[in-house]
Amino acid sequence: MITQIIKFLRVLASEAAPIQISMGIALAMIVGLTPLLSLHNLLVVFVLLTFRINLAAFLLALGLFSGLAYLLDPLFHSFGVTLLQHESLHAAWTSMYNSTFWRLTHFNNTIVIGSLVSTLLAFIPFVLITNVLIKRYRTHVLVYLQRSKLANWLQSSKLVTRFTSLSE
Amino acid sequence: MKSIRWGGLITFVITMLVFASALLFAGTILKPLMESSFTAMNGAKVDIESVDVSYSPLTLEIKNIQIADQEQAMVNAVQIDQVKFAASFGQLFLGKLIIDEASIHGIRIDTPRHKPGLIVQSDDEDLLDAVSDDSLISMPKLEVLDVKSILASNPLLSDKLIDELDKDFSDTEVQWKTISESLPDKEKSDEYDTRFNNIKIMAKGDAKQKITAIKDAKQLSSELKEEVKKVKQAKDRFGTDIKRINAELKVVKAAPAKDIAMLKSKYSLDNMNAENISQMIFGEQVAGYTALAKKWYRRIEPYLSSEEEVETVEVERSKGRDVVFHEFRPMPVVYIGLASITANLPRGLFEGTITAISSDQTIKKEATRFKLQGVSLSNKDSETVSGEFNYIDKNNGFSKIKYSVVKSKIDDFVLSRSDKLPLTMKQAVMDFDLNARFQQGSLNGMAKMRFKEVAFDSGDTSSLVANSFKGVSAFAIDSRFNGSVNNLSIKIDSDLDNQLSRQLKNKLNQEKKKFEDELKVELDKKLKSPMDKIEAKKARLNSVKNKIDDREKQLQQKIASLKTTIDSEKTQKKKEASDKLKNKLKDKFGF
């Protein structure tokens, strides 16, 4: 856990653009909170590999969101039931249900649709907020920490160096 | 273009290509998967020679499927040379196997295996073996009877009565010998004659002698009367004895008839008939076929009863729930529109089709129908099997089957191996129709068999029933069955029973007559010697009787003669006295 935090702090302190990190974390949110073996996750992986998105941030956040998914599944299930049984959407669902492509997405599963719609809705706000938070971290928290005696001591400490080297 | 990570893109494309390339080896991947899943379904090994997949259109070709028998390690229950079908690619992605046309060629049954196919020891009872056990047949003991052994092994009334009569004769004979000896013999008779002659001489003498003669005559007469009385008494007693013996003899003479009746009754020639013989004989065959049908039913039952859940699929909570919407063109998980089949069975080559094979008939509302017809049949004009599996209404689904054979030639068909009735149908021409329906756990149906140009062979048995078959040239068998598969009630009716009854009746009448005649002859032969003895004894008794009669006659004659002599003497004496008186008067009075 400490290693993950250290790694995450390193990512935040890296030279990667904040948008790359926030995109990585947002995509991890989609993959982590929705069932892994779903067709939409193939698209996410394609985006992740094709565009310059921070993979380390993605992988670190994926672990976090995968754990979180177990807690949120009941909510996604309820939300999915609401969506799939909504009168106004019934025609659309029926149409999609009769399409091979959409059936492959497993959209008619309550957790798939609940979690996917939730994460897609949250995606852009999440990216924007994370982006702002990373920027603020770098300008305020990171600069303060770098200047602090504790940080200097930790950087010079052989124990911390050894620990981080072991962790890597 | 700086935002694009080319390395990542290439990695993604390569990964996708690797997965896609797996499709090229789909056949190699599918083969072990299919073998293991089919083996699990079958309960014995299923081997596949090869699986070839092509993608334009999606076609699957499976060659040489060997489905091992669950009960015989080195036998394939079914072997199929080739299964080929084109499936819908899109539906396959949705987990559905939709096939418009399929072909299944070279179906064979009970083919030999090169390696054992058992995976577990079957604990099914071997019904075929059980039904072929001869102990199930209980044949009537209709055999030609051996008269000599019957006479030797049965106590006869004739024997008993003859023994009793013989003893009675012996006792009577002894008794009469004693009585006979006490009666006046020749010596006594001669003595009586001598005395009588003396009386006659003395009667011609003087008055004194005459008086003595009269006295002696009276004495002799008295003695003779006494003798006659004794003889009469003996004769009366003898008459009683003879009467008794004659009555006993009459009973003895009637005894053989009673013995014959008793033996006829005991060996129940009168009660023999051929009722339900066809049930006994063909019941074994029907039970064998029923057991075979049960065996196959047990094999296909799991697939017949499989039903698909359509509305909702409850899964673990973390996996959510699949909501089902209306399908514009609903399809079951497995559907084969048309399957053409060729089967090379021991009965001949069969061709046919199966339509609408479906894992859930309620979806397309089509029943599965099949029809197989024999081609190039050598021993029959035609053989057809057709049927329907209709489970469109799940609560009232049914399966029905119709099987017919026209002019099937039968050679050396063993009907019964029983020692009591070894029976083989040497030749016949048979028409066969079977209609069966299975619904709600109950099997109902009827099978009709018409046999013509029949020739039975029952070997060298002496069984009357077996021999009765020889006179049957045509017959029909109708069997009805109903009940659950595991508790099937089978009723067999046949005009064979009536025909056999007629044949048997004729044979029985002949045998009955022969039996009676033989019995009479043998009984007469057996009783001749003791009866001759008895007749001889009777003759001896009759001679005793004659002797007594003669004796009585002689005595009576003697008495009569004596009486005549006495009377004559009396008359003469009277005459002499009269003459004497006349002379005295004449002398005195002169006239």
XYZ file of N, CA, C and O in Angstrom, chain B residues 279-445:
668
model
N -48.413 -64.978 -25.588
C -47.901 -64.009 -24.608
C -46.603 -64.519 -23.997
O -45.648 -63.768 -23.786
N -46.585 -65.848 -23.720
C -45.376 -66.422 -23.107
C -44.193 -66.338 -24.060
O -43.092 -65.977 -23.677
N -44.463 -66.665 -25.325
C -43.353 -66.745 -26.284
C -42.945 -65.349 -26.759
O -41.780 -64.962 -26.668
N -43.928 -64.582 -27.248
C -43.581 -63.291 -27.808
C -43.393 -62.243 -26.714
O -42.800 -61.204 -26.946
N -43.915 -62.535 -25.516
C -43.685 -61.644 -24.378
C -42.206 -61.487 -24.119
O -41.712 -60.406 -23.803
N -41.475 -62.591 -24.292
C -40.023 -62.551 -24.081
C -39.377 -61.611 -25.091
O -38.521 -60.785 -24.745
N -39.825 -61.709 -26.354
C -39.264 -60.844 -27.393
C -39.635 -59.387 -27.111
O -38.791 -58.492 -27.185
N -40.908 -59.177 -26.762
C -41.371 -57.808 -26.506
C -40.623 -57.219 -25.314
O -40.194 -56.065 -25.329
N -40.437 -58.044 -24.277
C -39.698 -57.565 -23.101
C -38.270 -57.194 -23.479
O -37.723 -56.204 -22.979
N -37.686 -57.963 -24.394
C -36.329 -57.663 -24.865
C -36.288 -56.319 -25.581
O -35.429 -55.483 -25.303
N -37.256 -56.112 -26.474
C -37.296 -54.842 -27.207
C -37.590 -53.677 -26.260
O -37.064 -52.577 -26.412
N -38.460 -53.933 -25.282
C -38.790 -52.885 -24.325
C -37.551 -52.485 -23.524
O -37.302 -51.307 -23.286
N -36.778 -53.504 -23.131
C -35.557 -53.225 -22.374
C -34.583 -52.412 -23.218
O -33.943 -51.471 -22.727
N -34.514 -52.759 -24.503
C -33.625 -52.019 -25.406
C -34.100 -50.570 -25.541
O -33.297 -49.622 -25.495
N -35.426 -50.411 -25.670
C -35.983 -49.064 -25.790
C -35.717 -48.254 -24.530
O -35.374 -47.070 -24.590
N -35.839 -48.933 -23.359
C -35.584 -48.242 -22.090
C -34.129 -47.791 -22.017
O -33.832 -46.700 -21.556
N -33.235 -48.667 -22.493
C -31.805 -48.361 -22.455
C -31.520 -47.098 -23.282
O -30.844 -46.170 -22.829
N -32.112 -47.049 -24.489
C -31.890 -45.882 -25.336
C -32.618 -44.665 -24.795
O -32.133 -43.534 -24.931
N -33.789 -44.906 -24.187
C -34.518 -43.769 -23.628
C -33.707 -43.117 -22.513
O -33.641 -41.901 -22.414
N -33.074 -43.971 -21.676
C -32.256 -43.424 -20.593
C -31.121 -42.573 -21.149
O -30.731 -41.586 -20.564
N -30.610 -42.986 -22.323
C -29.507 -42.235 -22.916
C -29.947 -40.870 -23.445
O -29.240 -39.893 -23.308
N -31.127 -40.861 -24.095
C -31.519 -39.589 -24.716
C -32.379 -38.717 -23.808
O -32.605 -37.551 -24.108
N -32.838 -39.306 -22.664
C -33.740 -38.572 -21.761
C -33.190 -37.195 -21.345
O -33.918 -36.210 -21.392
N -31.888 -37.115 -20.957
C -31.383 -35.805 -20.523
C -31.518 -34.740 -21.601
O -31.726 -33.571 -21.295
N -31.409 -35.134 -22.865
C -31.476 -34.140 -23.936
C -32.911 -33.791 -24.289
O -33.206 -32.688 -24.716
N -33.818 -34.765 -24.094
C -35.230 -34.497 -24.380
C -35.817 -33.522 -23.379
O -36.602 -32.669 -23.711
N -35.398 -33.654 -22.146
C -36.031 -32.869 -21.093
C -35.353 -31.529 -20.857
O -35.787 -30.774 -20.018
N -34.278 -31.215 -21.620
C -33.578 -29.945 -21.382
C -34.464 -28.777 -21.786
O -35.084 -28.760 -22.825
N -34.545 -27.838 -20.919
C -35.362 -26.664 -21.185
C -34.535 -25.426 -20.927
O -33.672 -25.396 -20.069
N -34.874 -24.417 -21.691
C -34.065 -23.203 -21.621
C -34.773 -22.149 -20.783
O -35.966 -21.917 -20.938
N -34.071 -21.502 -19.900
C -34.636 -20.386 -19.157
C -34.585 -19.161 -20.060
O -33.549 -18.827 -20.612
N -35.698 -18.455 -20.222
C -35.689 -17.335 -21.163
C -35.931 -15.983 -20.525
O -35.409 -14.973 -20.987
N -36.698 -15.971 -19.498
C -37.079 -14.652 -18.987
C -35.908 -13.936 -18.322
O -35.440 -12.935 -18.790
N -35.443 -14.464 -17.242
C -34.320 -13.828 -16.548
C -33.345 -14.904 -16.091
O -33.727 -16.019 -15.840
N -32.090 -14.497 -16.013
C -31.087 -15.419 -15.518
C -30.529 -14.844 -14.228
O -29.899 -13.798 -14.216
N -30.836 -15.501 -13.138
C -30.339 -15.035 -11.844
C -28.878 -15.430 -11.705
O -28.521 -16.596 -11.883
N -28.030 -14.449 -11.453
C -26.611 -14.732 -11.275
C -26.170 -14.129 -9.949
O -26.960 -13.532 -9.220
N -24.873 -14.286 -9.672
C -24.368 -13.706 -8.424
C -24.627 -12.190 -8.421
O -24.593 -11.549 -9.462
N -24.803 -11.654 -7.228
C -25.171 -10.249 -7.104
C -24.142 -9.341 -7.783
O -24.490 -8.391 -8.473
N -22.883 -9.665 -7.617
C -21.838 -8.799 -8.181
C -21.811 -8.856 -9.712
O -21.168 -8.078 -10.343
N -22.532 -9.821 -10.250
C -22.566 -9.896 -11.715
C -23.868 -9.347 -12.283
O -24.074 -9.390 -13.495
N -24.735 -8.883 -11.418
C -25.963 -8.244 -11.890
C -26.967 -9.227 -12.446
O -26.914 -10.413 -12.163
N -27.867 -8.666 -13.207
C -28.942 -9.493 -13.757
C -29.126 -9.138 -15.231
O -29.106 -7.960 -15.604
N -29.291 -10.202 -16.069
C -29.504 -9.968 -17.499
C -30.992 -9.736 -17.743
O -31.800 -10.614 -17.462
N -31.338 -8.583 -18.240
C -32.744 -8.286 -18.541
C -33.021 -8.697 -19.987
O -32.235 -8.383 -20.884
N -34.112 -9.429 -20.144
C -34.433 -9.943 -21.484
C -35.496 -9.058 -22.122
O -36.519 -8.746 -21.506
N -35.246 -8.669 -23.354
C -36.217 -7.857 -24.104
C -36.807 -8.688 -25.234
O -36.296 -9.760 -25.573
N -37.860 -8.146 -25.791
C -38.516 -8.843 -26.893
C -37.563 -8.965 -28.085
O -36.927 -7.993 -28.483
N -37.487 -10.209 -28.613
C -36.639 -10.402 -29.788
C -37.510 -10.351 -31.042
O -38.584 -10.955 -31.078
N -37.029 -9.625 -32.058
C -37.808 -9.551 -33.300
C -37.824 -10.903 -34.000
O -38.804 -11.278 -34.621
N -36.727 -11.594 -33.913
C -36.643 -12.940 -34.518
C -36.034 -13.869 -33.467
O -34.848 -14.159 -33.488
N -36.875 -14.270 -32.520
C -36.319 -15.050 -31.406
C -35.768 -16.406 -31.867
O -36.347 -17.048 -32.747
N -34.672 -16.783 -31.286
C -34.051 -18.069 -31.618
C -33.641 -18.785 -30.327
O -33.186 -18.135 -29.382
N -33.796 -20.060 -30.278
C -33.298 -20.795 -29.097
C -31.770 -20.851 -29.106
O -31.147 -20.453 -30.081
N -31.217 -21.375 -28.047
C -29.753 -21.435 -27.960
C -29.195 -22.359 -29.043
O -28.164 -22.072 -29.643
N -29.907 -23.466 -29.271
C -29.484 -24.369 -30.339
C -30.669 -24.587 -31.271
O -31.786 -24.867 -30.810
N -30.427 -24.423 -32.547
C -31.515 -24.658 -33.508
C -30.917 -25.172 -34.813
O -29.974 -24.580 -35.352
N -31.441 -26.281 -35.272
C -31.028 -26.813 -36.578
C -32.285 -26.949 -37.421
O -33.212 -27.678 -37.068
N -32.345 -26.177 -38.490
C -33.540 -26.161 -39.326
C -33.781 -27.489 -40.011
O -34.887 -28.034 -39.960
N -32.745 -28.007 -40.625
C -32.897 -29.263 -41.364
C -31.600 -30.060 -41.268
O -30.520 -29.531 -41.532
N -31.732 -31.287 -40.851
C -30.556 -32.169 -40.810
C -30.849 -33.373 -41.688
O -31.848 -34.059 -41.495
N -30.006 -33.564 -42.686
C -30.173 -34.775 -43.511
C -29.251 -35.852 -42.966
O -28.120 -35.566 -42.561
N -29.761 -37.059 -42.956
C -29.060 -38.153 -42.267
C -28.936 -39.366 -43.175
O -29.885 -39.711 -43.887
N -27.808 -39.994 -43.116
C -27.699 -41.347 -43.668
C -27.129 -42.239 -42.571
O -26.177 -41.856 -41.892
N -27.741 -43.371 -42.396
C -27.288 -44.290 -41.336
C -27.111 -45.682 -41.920
O -28.008 -46.198 -42.593
N -25.954 -46.224 -41.657
C -25.673 -47.568 -42.167
C -25.836 -48.560 -41.014
O -24.892 -48.894 -40.316
N -27.080 -48.985 -40.816
C -27.402 -49.842 -39.674
C -27.386 -51.307 -40.097
O -27.431 -51.607 -41.299
N -27.322 -52.210 -39.100
C -27.350 -53.631 -39.459
C -28.589 -54.011 -40.275
O -28.572 -54.959 -41.040
N -29.654 -53.241 -40.123
C -30.896 -53.559 -40.837
C -30.835 -53.102 -42.297
O -31.701 -53.442 -43.089
N -29.840 -52.240 -42.631
C -29.713 -51.733 -43.995
C -29.353 -50.265 -43.987
O -29.137 -49.658 -42.932
N -29.321 -49.709 -45.176
C -28.969 -48.288 -45.291
C -30.234 -47.454 -45.159
O -31.242 -47.718 -45.814
N -30.147 -46.432 -44.308
C -31.316 -45.585 -44.071
C -30.976 -44.132 -44.425
O -29.864 -43.669 -44.168
N -31.960 -43.470 -44.994
C -31.808 -42.051 -45.303
C -33.014 -41.308 -44.756
O -34.119 -41.852 -44.739
N -32.782 -40.073 -44.353
C -33.919 -39.323 -43.850
C -33.553 -37.933 -43.421
O -32.423 -37.468 -43.635
N -34.499 -37.277 -42.827
C -34.288 -35.896 -42.383
C -34.863 -35.693 -40.988
O -35.793 -36.397 -40.574
N -34.276 -34.724 -40.309
C -34.842 -34.255 -39.045
C -35.023 -32.756 -39.207
O -34.105 -32.058 -39.662
N -36.190 -32.268 -38.869
C -36.423 -30.825 -39.016
C -36.632 -30.186 -37.653
O -37.136 -30.832 -36.723
N -36.222 -28.932 -37.572
C -36.463 -28.077 -36.402
C -35.973 -28.685 -35.090
O -36.736 -28.809 -34.135
N -34.704 -29.041 -35.084
C -34.113 -29.489 -33.809
C -33.866 -28.228 -32.982
O -33.189 -27.300 -33.439
N -34.437 -28.200 -31.806
C -34.382 -26.956 -31.034
C -34.169 -27.239 -29.553
O -34.687 -28.215 -29.024
N -33.402 -26.384 -28.922
C -33.219 -26.530 -27.479
C -34.438 -26.006 -26.725
O -34.624 -26.315 -25.564
N -35.258 -25.217 -27.392
C -36.480 -24.717 -26.763
C -37.532 -24.482 -27.837
O -37.489 -23.475 -28.556
N -38.480 -25.433 -27.916
C -39.461 -25.354 -28.997
C -40.472 -24.234 -28.795
O -41.145 -23.832 -29.746
N -40.582 -23.730 -27.580
C -41.584 -22.680 -27.325
C -41.210 -21.384 -28.042
O -42.059 -20.540 -28.268
N -39.929 -21.238 -28.389
C -39.497 -19.974 -29.001
C -39.930 -19.892 -30.462
O -40.582 -18.937 -30.869
N -39.624 -20.906 -31.228
C -40.011 -20.872 -32.653
C -41.343 -21.576 -32.919
O -41.857 -21.555 -34.024
N -41.846 -22.208 -31.877
C -43.125 -22.926 -31.959
C -43.125 -23.943 -33.115
O -44.058 -24.060 -33.897
N -42.025 -24.672 -33.184
C -41.900 -25.722 -34.193
C -41.535 -27.025 -33.482
O -40.633 -27.029 -32.638
N -42.232 -28.079 -33.831
C -41.917 -29.387 -33.255
C -40.806 -30.038 -34.077
O -40.697 -29.799 -35.277
N -40.004 -30.832 -33.404
C -38.961 -31.575 -34.110
C -39.592 -32.816 -34.742
O -40.279 -33.578 -34.064
N -39.385 -32.941 -36.036
C -39.948 -34.118 -36.734
C -38.829 -34.847 -37.460
O -37.872 -34.219 -37.916
N -38.984 -36.149 -37.534
C -37.963 -36.908 -38.250
C -38.603 -38.023 -39.068
O -39.697 -38.501 -38.750
N -37.910 -38.376 -40.108
C -38.377 -39.507 -40.924
C -37.151 -40.181 -41.530
O -36.329 -39.541 -42.164
N -37.046 -41.459 -41.271
C -35.940 -42.251 -41.824
C -36.538 -43.399 -42.619
O -37.477 -44.046 -42.174
N -35.984 -43.601 -43.788
C -36.524 -44.652 -44.644
C -35.387 -45.544 -45.128
O -34.332 -45.050 -45.510
N -35.649 -46.818 -45.104
C -34.631 -47.759 -45.555
C -34.495 -47.734 -47.070
O -35.490 -47.643 -47.787
N -33.275 -47.778 -47.545
C -33.029 -47.892 -48.989
C -32.102 -49.089 -49.201
O -31.340 -49.452 -48.314
N -32.189 -49.677 -50.346
C -31.393 -50.873 -50.672
C -31.566 -51.942 -49.603
O -30.589 -52.469 -49.070
N -32.810 -52.230 -49.277
C -33.064 -53.246 -48.258
C -33.104 -54.622 -48.920
O -33.710 -54.782 -49.978
N -32.464 -55.565 -48.316
C -32.371 -56.875 -48.960
C -33.497 -57.822 -48.559
O -33.986 -58.588 -49.353
N -33.928 -57.757 -47.309
C -34.882 -58.756 -46.833
C -36.269 -58.210 -46.566
O -37.056 -58.824 -45.868
N -36.532 -57.023 -47.064
C -37.855 -56.456 -46.826
C -38.197 -55.464 -47.932
O -37.283 -54.929 -48.594
N -39.487 -55.216 -48.104
C -39.891 -54.261 -49.138
C -39.649 -52.834 -48.690
O -39.189 -51.999 -49.462
N -39.993 -52.527 -47.456
C -39.745 -51.166 -46.961
C -39.671 -51.154 -45.446
O -40.222 -52.032 -44.769
N -38.980 -50.163 -44.938
C -38.869 -49.975 -43.484
C -38.795 -48.469 -43.238
O -37.932 -47.784 -43.790
N -39.711 -47.981 -42.449
C -39.793 -46.536 -42.226
C -39.981 -46.252 -40.747
O -40.751 -46.926 -40.072
N -39.268 -45.252 -40.277
C -39.499 -44.780 -38.908
C -39.658 -43.264 -38.961
O -38.880 -42.571 -39.621
N -40.711 -42.796 -38.357
C -40.939 -41.345 -38.332
C -41.450 -40.979 -36.949
O -41.930 -41.833 -36.197
N -41.331 -39.722 -36.639
C -41.782 -39.324 -35.313
C -41.784 -37.838 -35.110
O -41.425 -37.056 -36.006
N -42.204 -37.471 -33.931
C -42.318 -36.051 -33.613
C -42.031 -35.852 -32.133
O -42.522 -36.617 -31.292
N -41.213 -34.858 -31.829
C -40.988 -34.445 -30.439
C -41.618 -33.069 -30.311
O -41.062 -32.085 -30.806
N -42.759 -33.026 -29.699
C -43.498 -31.767 -29.656
C -43.575 -31.257 -28.217
O -44.365 -31.730 -27.405
N -42.755 -30.287 -27.917
C -42.745 -29.687 -26.575
C -42.968 -28.183 -26.680
O -42.408 -27.388 -25.927
N -43.821 -27.812 -27.651
C -44.170 -26.396 -27.830
C -44.947 -25.926 -26.605
O -44.698 -24.856 -26.069
N -45.886 -26.766 -26.165
C -46.585 -26.510 -24.904
C -45.855 -27.321 -23.828
O -45.997 -28.538 -23.767
N -45.104 -26.619 -23.029
C -44.239 -27.328 -22.081
C -45.015 -28.219 -21.109
O -44.521 -29.247 -20.661
N -46.230 -27.791 -20.786
C -47.006 -28.567 -19.811
C -47.684 -29.780 -20.439
O -48.205 -30.629 -19.730
N -47.722 -29.794 -21.742
C -48.444 -30.886 -22.395
C -47.657 -31.428 -23.596
O -48.236 -31.769 -24.622
N -46.352 -31.448 -23.453
C -45.505 -31.911 -24.546
C -45.611 -33.411 -24.746
O -46.024 -34.139 -23.845
N -45.280 -33.848 -25.922
C -45.340 -35.290 -26.184
C -44.315 -35.674 -27.241
O -43.816 -34.820 -27.993
N -44.001 -36.955 -27.233
C -43.164 -37.540 -28.282
C -43.961 -38.671 -28.892
O -44.636 -39.407 -28.180
N -43.901 -38.773 -30.192
C -44.587 -39.918 -30.792
C -43.712 -40.507 -31.888
O -42.906 -39.803 -32.509
N -43.894 -41.772 -32.094
C -43.056 -42.471 -33.060
C -43.907 -43.477 -33.828
O -44.848 -44.067 -33.276
N -43.608 -43.600 -35.096
C -44.327 -44.563 -35.933
C -43.272 -45.358 -36.690
O -42.363 -44.780 -37.288
N -43.404 -46.651 -36.623
C -42.414 -47.512 -37.267
C -43.149 -48.576 -38.052
O -44.100 -49.177 -37.551
N -42.769 -48.746 -39.288
C -43.452 -49.789 -40.065
C -42.467 -50.546 -40.957
O -41.515 -49.967 -41.484
N -42.722 -51.813 -41.058
C -41.918 -52.685 -41.916
C -42.891 -53.456 -42.804
O -43.911 -53.950 -42.328
N -42.591 -53.525 -44.077
C -43.466 -54.257 -44.996
C -42.695 -55.436 -45.578
O -41.580 -55.290 -46.077
N -43.320 -56.582 -45.505
C -42.791 -57.835 -46.068
C -41.344 -58.097 -45.676
O -40.466 -58.221 -46.525
N -41.138 -58.145 -44.413
C -39.804 -58.467 -43.916
C -39.653 -59.979 -43.853
O -40.491 -60.671 -43.276
N -38.585 -60.470 -44.469
C -38.380 -61.933 -44.472
C -37.613 -62.337 -43.221
O -36.579 -61.738 -42.892
N -38.132 -63.331 -42.552
C -37.509 -63.781 -41.304
C -36.937 -65.182 -41.517
O -37.617 -66.057 -42.055
N -35.702 -65.357 -41.129
C -35.075 -66.683 -41.225
C -34.486 -67.054 -39.883
O -33.787 -66.253 -39.258
N -34.759 -68.259 -39.436
C -34.154 -68.808 -38.216
C -34.208 -67.834 -37.045
O -33.198 -67.498 -36.445
N -35.401 -67.370 -36.758
C -35.582 -66.447 -35.643
C -35.950 -67.260 -34.393
O -37.011 -67.869 -34.329
N -35.036 -67.272 -33.421
C -35.249 -68.092 -32.217
C -36.251 -67.385 -31.307
O -36.021 -66.270 -30.857
N -37.371 -68.048 -31.076
C -38.411 -67.469 -30.221
C -38.236 -67.889 -28.774
O -38.519 -67.141 -27.862
N -37.811 -69.107 -28.570
C -37.637 -69.591 -27.210
C -36.551 -70.660 -27.173
O -36.528 -71.551 -28.005
N -35.676 -70.489 -26.196
C -34.612 -71.492 -26.025
C -34.942 -72.438 -24.872
O -34.120 -73.231 -24.470
N -36.139 -72.293 -24.344
C -36.537 -73.126 -23.214
C -36.443 -74.611 -23.557
O -36.776 -75.021 -24.668
N -35.969 -75.397 -22.609
C -35.907 -76.844 -22.816
C -37.306 -77.413 -23.031
O -37.497 -78.385 -23.757
N -38.256 -76.777 -22.363
C -39.625 -77.267 -22.452
C -40.240 -76.936 -23.807
O -41.124 -77.633 -24.269
N -39.815 -75.841 -24.386
C -40.370 -75.451 -25.672
C -39.315 -74.740 -26.514
O -39.298 -73.528 -26.621
N -38.411 -75.516 -27.108
C -37.441 -74.888 -28.009
C -38.151 -74.547 -29.312
O -38.692 -75.444 -29.960
N -38.199 -73.277 -29.656
C -39.007 -72.889 -30.807
C -38.259 -71.885 -31.689
O -37.769 -70.865 -31.214
N -38.197 -72.200 -32.953
C -37.548 -71.314 -33.924
C -38.496 -71.083 -35.082
O -39.154 -72.014 -35.548
N -38.562 -69.811 -35.504
C -39.329 -69.516 -36.694
C -38.368 -69.680 -37.869
O -37.516 -68.829 -38.098
N -38.477 -70.788 -38.543
C -37.515 -71.082 -39.613
C -37.638 -70.067 -40.735
O -36.649 -69.599 -41.272
N -38.861 -69.732 -41.068
C -39.060 -68.682 -42.073
C -40.448 -68.087 -41.923
O -41.373 -68.733 -41.408
N -40.557 -66.819 -42.361
C -41.848 -66.135 -42.321
C -41.710 -64.813 -43.072
O -40.608 -64.327 -43.319
N -42.851 -64.272 -43.422
C -42.881 -62.926 -44.003
C -43.722 -62.087 -43.059
O -44.836 -62.469 -42.714
N -43.147 -60.963 -42.607
C -43.815 -60.193 -41.551
C -44.077 -58.746 -41.992
O -43.228 -58.106 -42.612
N -45.271 -58.273 -41.651
C -45.572 -56.834 -41.723
C -45.670 -56.344 -40.294
O -46.273 -57.014 -39.451
N -45.079 -55.184 -40.028
C -45.034 -54.697 -38.643
C -45.389 -53.215 -38.596
O -44.909 -52.426 -39.416
N -46.263 -52.858 -37.689
C -46.619 -51.446 -37.485
C -46.574 -51.123 -36.010
O -47.169 -51.839 -35.202
N -45.876 -50.058 -35.682
C -45.785 -49.632 -34.279
C -46.162 -48.168 -34.182
O -45.693 -47.341 -34.961
N -47.036 -47.867 -33.257
C -47.378 -46.475 -32.962
C -47.236 -46.285 -31.469
O -47.843 -47.021 -30.685
N -46.412 -45.324 -31.063
C -46.223 -45.087 -29.630
C -46.242 -43.600 -29.354
O -45.833 -42.791 -30.198
N -46.741 -43.270 -28.187
C -46.822 -41.856 -27.803
C -46.405 -41.732 -26.347
O -46.889 -42.473 -25.489
N -45.507 -40.828 -26.085
C -45.028 -40.589 -24.724
C -45.455 -39.192 -24.307
O -45.104 -38.200 -24.947
N -46.258 -39.147 -23.252
C -46.771 -37.850 -22.817
C -46.953 -37.856 -21.305
O -47.514 -38.798 -20.753
N -46.476 -36.814 -20.684
C -46.597 -36.651 -19.232
C -46.180 -37.904 -18.479
O -46.888 -38.412 -17.602
N -45.038 -38.423 -18.855
C -44.459 -39.564 -18.148
C -45.083 -40.897 -18.472
O -44.720 -41.912 -17.901
N -46.048 -40.882 -19.390
C -46.738 -42.131 -19.694
C -46.529 -42.516 -21.156
O -46.643 -41.674 -22.049
N -46.229 -43.770 -21.358
C -46.011 -44.287 -22.712
C -47.198 -45.160 -23.099
O -47.567 -46.086 -22.377
N -47.805 -44.821 -24.212
C -48.940 -45.604 -24.706
C -48.691 -45.968 -26.161
O -48.166 -45.146 -26.914
N -49.088 -47.144 -26.514
C -48.880 -47.483 -27.912
C -49.413 -48.837 -28.267
O -49.953 -49.563 -27.431
